[in-house]
Every structure is written in C-alpha cells, then in structure tokens.
PDB file of C-alpha atoms in Angstrom:
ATOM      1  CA  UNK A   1      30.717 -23.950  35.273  1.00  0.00           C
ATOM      2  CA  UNK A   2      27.641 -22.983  37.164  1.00  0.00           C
ATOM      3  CA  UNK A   3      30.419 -22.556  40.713  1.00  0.00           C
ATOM      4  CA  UNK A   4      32.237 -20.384  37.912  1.00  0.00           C
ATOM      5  CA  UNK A   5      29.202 -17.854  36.846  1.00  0.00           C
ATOM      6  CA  UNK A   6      28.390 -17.563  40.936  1.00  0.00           C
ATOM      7  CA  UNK A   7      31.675 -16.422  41.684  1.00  0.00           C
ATOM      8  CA  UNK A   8      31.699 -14.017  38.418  1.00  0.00           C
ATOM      9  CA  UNK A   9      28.332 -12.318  39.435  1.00  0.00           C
ATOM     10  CA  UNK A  10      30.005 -11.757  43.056  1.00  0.00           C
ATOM     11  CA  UNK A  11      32.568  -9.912  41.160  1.00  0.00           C
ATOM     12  CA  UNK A  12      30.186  -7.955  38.966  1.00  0.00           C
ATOM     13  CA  UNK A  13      30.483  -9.623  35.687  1.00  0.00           C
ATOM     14  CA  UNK A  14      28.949 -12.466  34.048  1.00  0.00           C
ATOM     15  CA  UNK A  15      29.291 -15.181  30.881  1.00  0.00           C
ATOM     16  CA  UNK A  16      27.783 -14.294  27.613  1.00  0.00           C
ATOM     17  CA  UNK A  17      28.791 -16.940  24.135  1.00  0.00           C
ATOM     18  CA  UNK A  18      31.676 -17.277  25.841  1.00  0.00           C
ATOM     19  CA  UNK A  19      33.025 -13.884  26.766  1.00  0.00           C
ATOM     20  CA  UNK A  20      32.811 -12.180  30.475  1.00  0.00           C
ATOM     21  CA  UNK A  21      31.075  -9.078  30.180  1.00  0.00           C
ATOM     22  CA  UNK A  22      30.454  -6.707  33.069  1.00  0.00           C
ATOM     23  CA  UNK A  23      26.927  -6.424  34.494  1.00  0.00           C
ATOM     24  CA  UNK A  24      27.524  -2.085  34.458  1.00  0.00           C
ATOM     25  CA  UNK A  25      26.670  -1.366  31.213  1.00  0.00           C
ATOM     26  CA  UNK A  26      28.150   2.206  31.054  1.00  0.00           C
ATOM     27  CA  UNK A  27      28.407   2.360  27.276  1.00  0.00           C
ATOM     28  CA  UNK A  28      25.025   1.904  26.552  1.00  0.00           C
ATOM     29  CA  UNK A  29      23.705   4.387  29.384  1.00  0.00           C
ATOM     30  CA  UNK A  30      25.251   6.964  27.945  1.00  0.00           C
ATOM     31  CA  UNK A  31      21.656   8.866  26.549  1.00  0.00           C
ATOM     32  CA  UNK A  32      21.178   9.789  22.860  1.00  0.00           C
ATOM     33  CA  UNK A  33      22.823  13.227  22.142  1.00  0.00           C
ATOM     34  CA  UNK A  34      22.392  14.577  18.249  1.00  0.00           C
ATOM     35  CA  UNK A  35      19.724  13.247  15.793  1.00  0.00           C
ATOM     36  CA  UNK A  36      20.233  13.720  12.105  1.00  0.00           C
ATOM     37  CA  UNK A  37      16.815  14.439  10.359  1.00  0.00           C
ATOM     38  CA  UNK A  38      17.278  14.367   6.628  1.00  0.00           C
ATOM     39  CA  UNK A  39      15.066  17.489   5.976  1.00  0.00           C
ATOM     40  CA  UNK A  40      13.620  18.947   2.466  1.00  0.00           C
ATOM     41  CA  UNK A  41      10.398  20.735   2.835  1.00  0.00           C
ATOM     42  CA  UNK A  42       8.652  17.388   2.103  1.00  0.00           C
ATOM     43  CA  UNK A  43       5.586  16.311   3.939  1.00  0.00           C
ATOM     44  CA  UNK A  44       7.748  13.292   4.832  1.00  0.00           C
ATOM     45  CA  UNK A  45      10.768  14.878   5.797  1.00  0.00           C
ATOM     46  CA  UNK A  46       8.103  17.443   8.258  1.00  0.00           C
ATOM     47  CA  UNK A  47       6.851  14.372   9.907  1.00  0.00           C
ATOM     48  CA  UNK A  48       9.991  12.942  10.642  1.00  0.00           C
ATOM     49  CA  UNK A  49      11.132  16.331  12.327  1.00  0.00           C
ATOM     50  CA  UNK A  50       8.157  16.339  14.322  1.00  0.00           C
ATOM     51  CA  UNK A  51       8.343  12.517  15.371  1.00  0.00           C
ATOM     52  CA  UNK A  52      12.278  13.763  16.490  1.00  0.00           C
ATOM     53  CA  UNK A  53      10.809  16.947  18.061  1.00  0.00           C
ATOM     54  CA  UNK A  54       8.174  14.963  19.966  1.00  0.00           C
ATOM     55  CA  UNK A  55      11.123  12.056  20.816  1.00  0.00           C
ATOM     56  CA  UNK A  56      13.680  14.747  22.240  1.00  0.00           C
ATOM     57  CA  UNK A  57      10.823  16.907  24.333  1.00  0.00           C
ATOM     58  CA  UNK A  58      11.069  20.373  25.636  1.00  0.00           C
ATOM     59  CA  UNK A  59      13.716  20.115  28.168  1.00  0.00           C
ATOM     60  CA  UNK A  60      16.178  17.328  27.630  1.00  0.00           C
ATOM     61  CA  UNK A  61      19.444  18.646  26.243  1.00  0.00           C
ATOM     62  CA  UNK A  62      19.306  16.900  23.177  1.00  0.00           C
ATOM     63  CA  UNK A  63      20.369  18.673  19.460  1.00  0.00           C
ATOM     64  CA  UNK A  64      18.573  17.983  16.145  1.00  0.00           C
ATOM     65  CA  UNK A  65      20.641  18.548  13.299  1.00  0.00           C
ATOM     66  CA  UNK A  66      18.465  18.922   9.878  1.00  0.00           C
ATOM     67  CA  UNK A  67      20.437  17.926   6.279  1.00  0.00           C
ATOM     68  CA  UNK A  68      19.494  19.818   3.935  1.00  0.00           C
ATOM     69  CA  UNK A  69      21.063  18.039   0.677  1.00  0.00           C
ATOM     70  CA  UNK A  70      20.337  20.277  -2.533  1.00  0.00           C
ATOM     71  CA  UNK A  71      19.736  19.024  -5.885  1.00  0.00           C
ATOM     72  CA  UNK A  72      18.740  21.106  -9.155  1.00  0.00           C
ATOM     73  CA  UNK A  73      16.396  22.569  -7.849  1.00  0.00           C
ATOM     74  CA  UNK A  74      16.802  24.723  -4.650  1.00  0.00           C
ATOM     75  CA  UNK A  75      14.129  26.822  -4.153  1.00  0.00           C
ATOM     76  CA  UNK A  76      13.642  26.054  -0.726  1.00  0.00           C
ATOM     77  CA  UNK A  77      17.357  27.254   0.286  1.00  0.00           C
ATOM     78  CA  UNK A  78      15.539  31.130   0.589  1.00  0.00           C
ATOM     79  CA  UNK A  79      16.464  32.195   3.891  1.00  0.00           C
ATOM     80  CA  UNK A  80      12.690  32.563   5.292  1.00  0.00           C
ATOM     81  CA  UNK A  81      11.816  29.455   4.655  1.00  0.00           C
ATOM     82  CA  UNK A  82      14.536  28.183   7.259  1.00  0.00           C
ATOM     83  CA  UNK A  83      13.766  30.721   9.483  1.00  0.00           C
ATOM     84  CA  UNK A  84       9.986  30.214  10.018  1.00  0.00           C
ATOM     85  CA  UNK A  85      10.803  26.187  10.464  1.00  0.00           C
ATOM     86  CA  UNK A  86      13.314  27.937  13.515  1.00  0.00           C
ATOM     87  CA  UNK A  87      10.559  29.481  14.593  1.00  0.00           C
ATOM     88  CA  UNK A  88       7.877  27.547  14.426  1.00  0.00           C
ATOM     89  CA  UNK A  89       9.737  25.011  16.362  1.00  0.00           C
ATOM     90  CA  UNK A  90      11.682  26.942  18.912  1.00  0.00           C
ATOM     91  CA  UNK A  91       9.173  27.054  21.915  1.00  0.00           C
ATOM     92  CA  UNK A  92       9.295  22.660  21.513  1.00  0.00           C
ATOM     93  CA  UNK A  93      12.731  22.348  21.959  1.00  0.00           C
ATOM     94  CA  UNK A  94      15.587  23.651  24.257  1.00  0.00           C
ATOM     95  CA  UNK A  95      18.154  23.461  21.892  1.00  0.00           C
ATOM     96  CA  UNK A  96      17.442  25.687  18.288  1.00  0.00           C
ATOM     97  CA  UNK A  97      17.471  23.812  15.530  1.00  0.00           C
ATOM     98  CA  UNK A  98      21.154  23.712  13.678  1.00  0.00           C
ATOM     99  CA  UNK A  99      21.124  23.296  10.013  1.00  0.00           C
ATOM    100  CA  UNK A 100      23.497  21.411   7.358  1.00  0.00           C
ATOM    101  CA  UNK A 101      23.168  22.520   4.046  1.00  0.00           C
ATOM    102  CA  UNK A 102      25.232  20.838   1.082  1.00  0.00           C
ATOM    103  CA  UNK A 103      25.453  19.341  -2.303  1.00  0.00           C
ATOM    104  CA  UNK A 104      25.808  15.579  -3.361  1.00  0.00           C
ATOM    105  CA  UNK A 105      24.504  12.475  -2.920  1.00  0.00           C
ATOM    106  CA  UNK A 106      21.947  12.255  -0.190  1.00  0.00           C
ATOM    107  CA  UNK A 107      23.186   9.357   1.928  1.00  0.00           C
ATOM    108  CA  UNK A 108      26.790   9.873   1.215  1.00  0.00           C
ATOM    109  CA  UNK A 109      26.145  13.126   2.924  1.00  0.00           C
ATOM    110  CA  UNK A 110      24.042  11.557   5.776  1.00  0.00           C
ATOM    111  CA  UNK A 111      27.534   9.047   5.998  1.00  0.00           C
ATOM    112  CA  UNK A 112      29.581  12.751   5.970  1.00  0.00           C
ATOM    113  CA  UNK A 113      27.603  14.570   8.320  1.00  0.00           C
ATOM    114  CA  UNK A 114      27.103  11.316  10.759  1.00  0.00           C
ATOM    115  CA  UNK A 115      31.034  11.195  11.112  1.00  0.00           C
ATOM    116  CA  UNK A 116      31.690  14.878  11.766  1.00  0.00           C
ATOM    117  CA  UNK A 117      28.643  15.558  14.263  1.00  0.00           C
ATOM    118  CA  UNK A 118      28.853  12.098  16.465  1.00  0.00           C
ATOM    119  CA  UNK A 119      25.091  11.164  15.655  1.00  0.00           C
ATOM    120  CA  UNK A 120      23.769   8.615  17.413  1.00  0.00           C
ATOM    121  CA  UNK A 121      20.305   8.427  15.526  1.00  0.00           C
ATOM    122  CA  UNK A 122      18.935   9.556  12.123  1.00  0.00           C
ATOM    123  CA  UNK A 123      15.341   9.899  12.058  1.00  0.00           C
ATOM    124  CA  UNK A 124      14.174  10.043   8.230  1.00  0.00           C
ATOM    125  CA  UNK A 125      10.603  10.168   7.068  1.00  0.00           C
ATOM    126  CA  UNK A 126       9.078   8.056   4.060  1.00  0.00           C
ATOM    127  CA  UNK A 127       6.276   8.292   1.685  1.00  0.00           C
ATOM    128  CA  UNK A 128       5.959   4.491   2.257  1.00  0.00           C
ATOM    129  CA  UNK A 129       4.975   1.601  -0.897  1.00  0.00           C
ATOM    130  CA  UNK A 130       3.081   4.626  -2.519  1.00  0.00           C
ATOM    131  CA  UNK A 131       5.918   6.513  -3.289  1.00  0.00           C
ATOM    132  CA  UNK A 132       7.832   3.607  -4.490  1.00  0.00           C
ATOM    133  CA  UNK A 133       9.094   5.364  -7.385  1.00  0.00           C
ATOM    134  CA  UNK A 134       9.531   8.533  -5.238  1.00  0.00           C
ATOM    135  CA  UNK A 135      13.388   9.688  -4.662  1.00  0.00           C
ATOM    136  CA  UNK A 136      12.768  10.626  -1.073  1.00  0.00           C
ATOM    137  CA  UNK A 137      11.781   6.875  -0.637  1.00  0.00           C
ATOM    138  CA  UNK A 138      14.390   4.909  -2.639  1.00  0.00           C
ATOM    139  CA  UNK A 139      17.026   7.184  -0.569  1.00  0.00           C
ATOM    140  CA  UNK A 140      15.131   5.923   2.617  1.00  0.00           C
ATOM    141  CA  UNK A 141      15.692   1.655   1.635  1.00  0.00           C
ATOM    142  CA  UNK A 142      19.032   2.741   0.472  1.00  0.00           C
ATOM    143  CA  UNK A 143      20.014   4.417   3.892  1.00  0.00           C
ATOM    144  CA  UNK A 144      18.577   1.359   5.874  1.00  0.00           C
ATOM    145  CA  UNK A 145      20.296  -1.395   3.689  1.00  0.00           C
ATOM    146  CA  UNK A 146      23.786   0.398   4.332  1.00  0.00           C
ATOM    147  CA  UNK A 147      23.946   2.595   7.000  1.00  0.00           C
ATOM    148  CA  UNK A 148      25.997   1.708  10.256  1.00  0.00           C
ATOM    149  CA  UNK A 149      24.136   3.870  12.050  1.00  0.00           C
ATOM    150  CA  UNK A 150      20.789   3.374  13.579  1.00  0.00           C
ATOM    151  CA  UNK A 151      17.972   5.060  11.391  1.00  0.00           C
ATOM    152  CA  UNK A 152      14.480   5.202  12.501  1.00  0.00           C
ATOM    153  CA  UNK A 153      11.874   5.482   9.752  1.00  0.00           C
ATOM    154  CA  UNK A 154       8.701   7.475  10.285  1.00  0.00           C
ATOM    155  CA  UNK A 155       5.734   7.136   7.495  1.00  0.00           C
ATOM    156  CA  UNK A 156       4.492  10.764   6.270  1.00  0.00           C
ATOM    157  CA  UNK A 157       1.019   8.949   7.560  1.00  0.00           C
ATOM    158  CA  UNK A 158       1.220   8.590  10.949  1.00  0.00           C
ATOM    159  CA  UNK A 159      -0.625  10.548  13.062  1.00  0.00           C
ATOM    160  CA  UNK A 160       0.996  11.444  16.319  1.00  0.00           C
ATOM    161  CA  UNK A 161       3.951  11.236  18.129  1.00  0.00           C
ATOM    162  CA  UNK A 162       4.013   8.365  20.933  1.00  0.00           C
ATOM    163  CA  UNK A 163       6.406   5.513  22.280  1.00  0.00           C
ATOM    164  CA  UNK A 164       5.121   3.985  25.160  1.00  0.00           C
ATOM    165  CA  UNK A 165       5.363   0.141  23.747  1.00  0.00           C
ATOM    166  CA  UNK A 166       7.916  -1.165  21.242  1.00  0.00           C
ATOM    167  CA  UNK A 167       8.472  -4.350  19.127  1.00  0.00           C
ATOM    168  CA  UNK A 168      11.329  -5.268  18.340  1.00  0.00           C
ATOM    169  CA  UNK A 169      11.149  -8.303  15.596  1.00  0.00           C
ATOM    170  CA  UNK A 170      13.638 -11.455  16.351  1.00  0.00           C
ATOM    171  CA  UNK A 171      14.090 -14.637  13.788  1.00  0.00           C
ATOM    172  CA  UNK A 172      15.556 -17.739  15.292  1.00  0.00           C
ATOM    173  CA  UNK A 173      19.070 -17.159  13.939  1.00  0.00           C
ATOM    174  CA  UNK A 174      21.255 -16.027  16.579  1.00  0.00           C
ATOM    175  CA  UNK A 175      21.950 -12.588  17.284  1.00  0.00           C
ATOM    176  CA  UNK A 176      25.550 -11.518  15.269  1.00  0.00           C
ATOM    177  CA  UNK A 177      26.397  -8.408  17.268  1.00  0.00           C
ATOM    178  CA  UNK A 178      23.870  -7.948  20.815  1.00  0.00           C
ATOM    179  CA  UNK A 179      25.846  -4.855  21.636  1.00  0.00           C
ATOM    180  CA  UNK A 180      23.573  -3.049  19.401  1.00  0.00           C
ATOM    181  CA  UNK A 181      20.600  -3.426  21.227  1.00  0.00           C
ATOM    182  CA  UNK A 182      22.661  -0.705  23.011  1.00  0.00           C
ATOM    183  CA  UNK A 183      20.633   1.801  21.166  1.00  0.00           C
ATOM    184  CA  UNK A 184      17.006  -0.044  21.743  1.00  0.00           C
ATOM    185  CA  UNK A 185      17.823   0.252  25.524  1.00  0.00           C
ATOM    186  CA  UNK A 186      18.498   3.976  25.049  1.00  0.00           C
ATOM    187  CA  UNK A 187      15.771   4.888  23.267  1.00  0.00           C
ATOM    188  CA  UNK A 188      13.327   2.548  25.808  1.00  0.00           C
ATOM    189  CA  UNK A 189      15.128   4.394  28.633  1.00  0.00           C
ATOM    190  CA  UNK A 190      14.395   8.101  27.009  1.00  0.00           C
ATOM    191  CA  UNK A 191      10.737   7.085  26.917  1.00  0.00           C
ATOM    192  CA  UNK A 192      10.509   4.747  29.711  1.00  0.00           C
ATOM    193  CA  UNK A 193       9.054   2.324  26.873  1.00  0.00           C
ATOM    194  CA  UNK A 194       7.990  -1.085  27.112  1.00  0.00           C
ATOM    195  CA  UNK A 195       9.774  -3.912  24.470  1.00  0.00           C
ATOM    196  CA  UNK A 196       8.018  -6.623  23.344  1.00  0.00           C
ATOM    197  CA  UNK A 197       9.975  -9.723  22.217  1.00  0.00           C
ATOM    198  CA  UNK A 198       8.169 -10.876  18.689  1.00  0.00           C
ATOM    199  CA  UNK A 199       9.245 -13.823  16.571  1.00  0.00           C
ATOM    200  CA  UNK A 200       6.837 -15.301  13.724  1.00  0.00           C
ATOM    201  CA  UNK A 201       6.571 -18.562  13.127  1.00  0.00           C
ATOM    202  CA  UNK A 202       6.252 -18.538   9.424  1.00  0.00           C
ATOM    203  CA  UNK A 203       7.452 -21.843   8.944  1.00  0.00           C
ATOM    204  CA  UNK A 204       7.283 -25.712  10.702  1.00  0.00           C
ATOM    205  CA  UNK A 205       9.685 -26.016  13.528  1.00  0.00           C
ATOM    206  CA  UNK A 206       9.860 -25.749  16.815  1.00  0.00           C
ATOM    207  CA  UNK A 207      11.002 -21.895  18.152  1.00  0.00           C
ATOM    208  CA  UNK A 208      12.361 -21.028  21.163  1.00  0.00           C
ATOM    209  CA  UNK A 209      14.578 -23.716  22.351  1.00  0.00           C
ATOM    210  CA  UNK A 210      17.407 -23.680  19.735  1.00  0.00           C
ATOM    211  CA  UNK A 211      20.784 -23.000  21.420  1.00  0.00           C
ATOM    212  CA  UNK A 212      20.839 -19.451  19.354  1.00  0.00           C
ATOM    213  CA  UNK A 213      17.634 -18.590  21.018  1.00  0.00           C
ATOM    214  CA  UNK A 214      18.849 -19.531  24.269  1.00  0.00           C
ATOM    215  CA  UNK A 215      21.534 -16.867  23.946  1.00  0.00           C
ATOM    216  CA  UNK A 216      19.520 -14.599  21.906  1.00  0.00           C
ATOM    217  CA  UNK A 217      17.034 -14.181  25.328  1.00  0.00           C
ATOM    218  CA  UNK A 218      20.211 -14.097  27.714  1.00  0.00           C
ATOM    219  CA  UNK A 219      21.701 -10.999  25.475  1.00  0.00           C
ATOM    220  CA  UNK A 220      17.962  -9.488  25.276  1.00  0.00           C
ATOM    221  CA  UNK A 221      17.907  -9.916  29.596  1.00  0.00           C
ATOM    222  CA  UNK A 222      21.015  -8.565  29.665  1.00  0.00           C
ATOM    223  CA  UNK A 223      20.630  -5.289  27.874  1.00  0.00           C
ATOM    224  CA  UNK A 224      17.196  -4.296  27.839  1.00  0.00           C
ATOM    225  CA  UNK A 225      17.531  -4.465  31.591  1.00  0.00           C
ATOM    226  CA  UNK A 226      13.930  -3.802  33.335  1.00  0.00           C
ATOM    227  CA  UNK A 227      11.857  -2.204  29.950  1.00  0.00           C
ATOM    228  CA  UNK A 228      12.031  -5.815  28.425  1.00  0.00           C
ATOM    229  CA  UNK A 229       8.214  -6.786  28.869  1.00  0.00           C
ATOM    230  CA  UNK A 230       7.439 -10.314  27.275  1.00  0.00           C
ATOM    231  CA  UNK A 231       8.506 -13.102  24.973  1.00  0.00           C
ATOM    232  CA  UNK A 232       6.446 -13.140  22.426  1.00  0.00           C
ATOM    233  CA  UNK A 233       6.214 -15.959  18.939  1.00  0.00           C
ATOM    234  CA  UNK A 234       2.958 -15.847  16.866  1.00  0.00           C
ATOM    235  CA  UNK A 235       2.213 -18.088  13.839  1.00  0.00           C
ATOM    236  CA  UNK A 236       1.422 -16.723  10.489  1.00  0.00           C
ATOM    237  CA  UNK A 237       2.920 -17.964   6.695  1.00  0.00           C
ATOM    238  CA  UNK A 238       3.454 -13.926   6.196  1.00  0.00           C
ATOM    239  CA  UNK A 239       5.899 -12.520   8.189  1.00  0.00           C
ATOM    240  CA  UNK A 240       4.918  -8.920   7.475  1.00  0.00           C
ATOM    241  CA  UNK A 241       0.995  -9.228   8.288  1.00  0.00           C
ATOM    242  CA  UNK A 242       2.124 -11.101  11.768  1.00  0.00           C
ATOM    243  CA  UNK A 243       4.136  -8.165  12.666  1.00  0.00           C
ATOM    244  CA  UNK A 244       1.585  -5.941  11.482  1.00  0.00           C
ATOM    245  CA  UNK A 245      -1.702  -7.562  13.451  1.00  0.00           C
ATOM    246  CA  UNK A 246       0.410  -8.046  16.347  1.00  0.00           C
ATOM    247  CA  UNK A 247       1.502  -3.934  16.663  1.00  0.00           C
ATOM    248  CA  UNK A 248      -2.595  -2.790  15.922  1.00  0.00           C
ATOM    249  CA  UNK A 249      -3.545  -5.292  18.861  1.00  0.00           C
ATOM    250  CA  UNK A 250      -1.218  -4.663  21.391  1.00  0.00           C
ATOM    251  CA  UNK A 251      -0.908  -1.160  20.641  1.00  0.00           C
ATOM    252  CA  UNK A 252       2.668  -1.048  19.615  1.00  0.00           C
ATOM    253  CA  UNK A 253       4.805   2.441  18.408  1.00  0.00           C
ATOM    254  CA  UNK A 254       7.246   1.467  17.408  1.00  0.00           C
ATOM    255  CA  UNK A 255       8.770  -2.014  15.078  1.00  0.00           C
ATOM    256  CA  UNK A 256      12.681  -2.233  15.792  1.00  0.00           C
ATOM    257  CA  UNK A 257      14.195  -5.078  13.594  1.00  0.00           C
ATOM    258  CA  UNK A 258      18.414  -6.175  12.894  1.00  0.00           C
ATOM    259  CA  UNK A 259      18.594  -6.121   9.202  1.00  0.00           C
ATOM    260  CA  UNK A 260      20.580  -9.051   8.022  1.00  0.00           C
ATOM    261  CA  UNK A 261      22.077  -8.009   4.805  1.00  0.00           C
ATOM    262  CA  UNK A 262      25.682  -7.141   5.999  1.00  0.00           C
ATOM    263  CA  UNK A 263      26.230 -10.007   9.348  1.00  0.00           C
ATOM    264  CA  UNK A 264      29.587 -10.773  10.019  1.00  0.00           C
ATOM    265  CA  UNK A 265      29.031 -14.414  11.304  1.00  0.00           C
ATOM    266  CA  UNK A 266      26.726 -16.256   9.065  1.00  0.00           C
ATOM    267  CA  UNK A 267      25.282 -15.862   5.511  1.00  0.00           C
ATOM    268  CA  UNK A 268      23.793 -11.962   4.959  1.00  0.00           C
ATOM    269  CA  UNK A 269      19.908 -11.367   3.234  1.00  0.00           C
ATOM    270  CA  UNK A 270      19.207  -9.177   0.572  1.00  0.00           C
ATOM    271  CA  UNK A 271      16.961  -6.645   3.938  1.00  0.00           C
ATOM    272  CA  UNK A 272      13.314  -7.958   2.007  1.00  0.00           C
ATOM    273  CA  UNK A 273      11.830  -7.873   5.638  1.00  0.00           C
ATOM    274  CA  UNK A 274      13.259  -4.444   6.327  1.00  0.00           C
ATOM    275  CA  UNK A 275      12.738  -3.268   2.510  1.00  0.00           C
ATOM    276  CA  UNK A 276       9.077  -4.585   3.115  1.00  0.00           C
ATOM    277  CA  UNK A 277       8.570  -2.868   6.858  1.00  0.00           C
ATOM    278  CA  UNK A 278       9.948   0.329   5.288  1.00  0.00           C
ATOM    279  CA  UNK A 279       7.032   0.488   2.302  1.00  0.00           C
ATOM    280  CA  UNK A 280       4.266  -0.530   4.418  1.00  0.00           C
ATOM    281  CA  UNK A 281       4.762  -0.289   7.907  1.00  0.00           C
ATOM    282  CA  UNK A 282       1.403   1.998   9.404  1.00  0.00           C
ATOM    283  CA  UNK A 283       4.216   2.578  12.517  1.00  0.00           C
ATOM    284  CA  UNK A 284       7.541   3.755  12.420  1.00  0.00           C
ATOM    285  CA  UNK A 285      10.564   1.328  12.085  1.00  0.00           C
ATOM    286  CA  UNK A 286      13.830   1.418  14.008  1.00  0.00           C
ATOM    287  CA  UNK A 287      16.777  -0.224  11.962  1.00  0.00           C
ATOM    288  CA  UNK A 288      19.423  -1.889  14.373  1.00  0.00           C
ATOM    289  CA  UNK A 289      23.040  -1.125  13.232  1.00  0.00           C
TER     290      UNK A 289
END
C-alpha cells in the first residue's frame, strides 16, 4: 500500500477512505462570489450586512445580494429607505448593493433566491438566546437546521468586523462529507485566516486515535492546505462553555461547526450544539453544509 500512495503522489493524486482524489483542488479555489444577507431594517439584520460588507472589502469583486422578505407589515419597502442603505454603503464596496424583494416564507425564499443567484454564502444576523421568542431568531435555527447551503450567523452584539483566527469545532465521529470544508478553506483563504482544530472532551475516552479521527485529520490536511494552524482537544463536561473559553483565550472570530442533523452515513442529531452556538455564541458561527 504505502509503494502504492508513493507512486500516486508522483502522479498528483493521493488515497483518502478509500477513494483517489487529486492533490489540485480546483473546486474549492474557486473564491466566494454572491452572499445572500437576509435584510429587514433590524439591528440584527444591519450587523450582519456590515459583518458581509467588512468580509467582502472595498475592492474584491464580490456581490451582496440583500432579501428583503415582506410580511404584513411593510413599511420599510418606501423607496428612501433602500436608497440611503445604497448610499450609505456604496463608498465600502465595489459592487452596489442589489436588492430582492418578495413575499412568503422567509427561508423558503432564502432556498428560492439561493438557487436562482448561485450563492455560495448567506450571512444572517441574530438577536441571540434573548430573542428566543423573536421571529428574526427562530427563522435563523430554522435556516441552520435545513439549509444546504453554508450560513454564517452574526450576533446583533458583536462589535467589529475581524477574521484573523477561526475555530472550527470537530467531535470524534468521522467526518460524513470532507468536501465541505471546501467553503472553510475559502473563506480562510479570503482572509488569510488561521483554523484552529477544537474537539471537547466532554466525556471519558480516549480522543484522537480512533480510526475516524485518523481520517478526520488526513481530510482536515488535505483541504485546509497551509491556514490549518493546530490540533487542538480540551476537557470540559459542557461542550458549549469549552468552545466558548477556548475562542475568548485564544482570540478566536469566528466558531465553524458540521451540524449533524441531516448525515448521510450514520445516525443524524436533533443540531442542540448548533441550536445552542446560535443563541449564545458572543462570536459569529459558520454552519458547514
């Protein structure tokens, strides 16, 4: 086997749970192009356009749709209110805003939009475990729970935009589809980020040595490329204050975490650890999909 993987890697592939896989990853170069921002005059939905605004910079080529889903009441639909958002935005960007405005269900219409525009990120902002009872935040758990697209979820409390060092949160169960850390290695790339490896022990065992971690750290090698930083596994009974002492020490931006509730190889949660990240995170959270 080992004469095998030698003469793959002189042919520029290599052996990954039992598939040959090239070492050019050309599908997961390709760079974000259009973000979806959910967007209703909200405080929440303002901070996550300014979290994408801050994300896409003032000279990379990248367009920022806003979904504007109207309800009963649609007082904000008055056409200066769009037009001073246009301009107060319009020196950040290089592309001007574009706008979708409709009627239905919110995340139907995120699902809609997402297969007509391409969009390779929707970045939606929460009230967090305060607004638990708030629409804007049920729509946010819903969208993360189902979505197949990645969403990244920005608190309406966070201060200022910045991604220099990300988390991204791993259990010991194996990895169901790597190809999705695709998008972490796109996002690390835009921002020249830093990813941080963290599982939490939260229970007896011994981590790290399993034959699903094994090929868990071969698939994180593989497509995080040189922004992969450390390994990382930290004890703590509560999952959610382990992640959460670990980002305030180190500094850390941004959580990214595979949600478990739909897998296609082994038994699917009911998303508590993203449901939980989603009310209380301080940071914003990236959901894998």
């Amino acid at each position: 086997m080992t004469q095998v993987m030698g003469f793959l890697e002189t042919l520029g592939y290599f052996w990954f749970n039992g598939i040959i896989k090239p070492y050019s990853k050309t599908n997961y170069m390709d760079r974000i192009s259009t973000i979806l921002v959910p967007f209703d005059f909200t405080k929440a939905s303002k901070k996550a356009l300014e979290y994408a605004i801050g994300f896409v910079g003032r000279l990379d080529d990248i367009k920022i749709v806003l979904a504007y889903v109207s309800g009963n009441c649609n007082l904000e639909l008055l056409p200066e209110n769009f037009e001073k958002l246009e301009k107060e935005y319009r020196a950040k960007l290089k592309n001007k805003l574009e706008w979708k405005i409709q009627n239905g269900s919110l995340v139907q219409t995120l699902f809609d939009i997402k297969k007509t525009e391409r969009i390779d990120l929707i970045i939606m902002g929460t009230s967090g475990i305060e607004g638990h009872e708030d629409k804007q935040h049920t729509n946010t758990e819903e969208l993360v729970l189902s979505s197949k697209c990645p969403v990244l979820v920005v608190p309406d409390s966070y201060k200022e935009y910045n991604l220099a060092h990300i988390a991204l949160v791993l259990g010991k169960e194996k990895i169901d589809d790597p190809e999705v850390l695709g998008t972490l290695l796109r996002v690390a790339r835009k921002c020249n980020a830093k990813v941080h490896v963290l599982t939490v022990e939260n229970k007896p065992g011994i981590y790290g040595y399993s034959k699903e971690e094994e090929q868990n750290e071969k698939a994180i090698e593989y497509y995080l490329e040189t922004f992969y930083k450390e390994r990382v596994f930290i004890k703590n009974e509560d999952v959610l204050e382990g992640i959460s002492n670990y980002a305030i020490k180190h500094d850390i931006d941004l959580v990214a975490i595979l949600p478990r509730n739909h897998v296609k190889h082994s038994a699917p949660s009911e998303g508590q650890l993203t449901q939980s990240l989603v009310q209380n995170s301080k940071v914003p959270i990236l959901v894998l999909e």
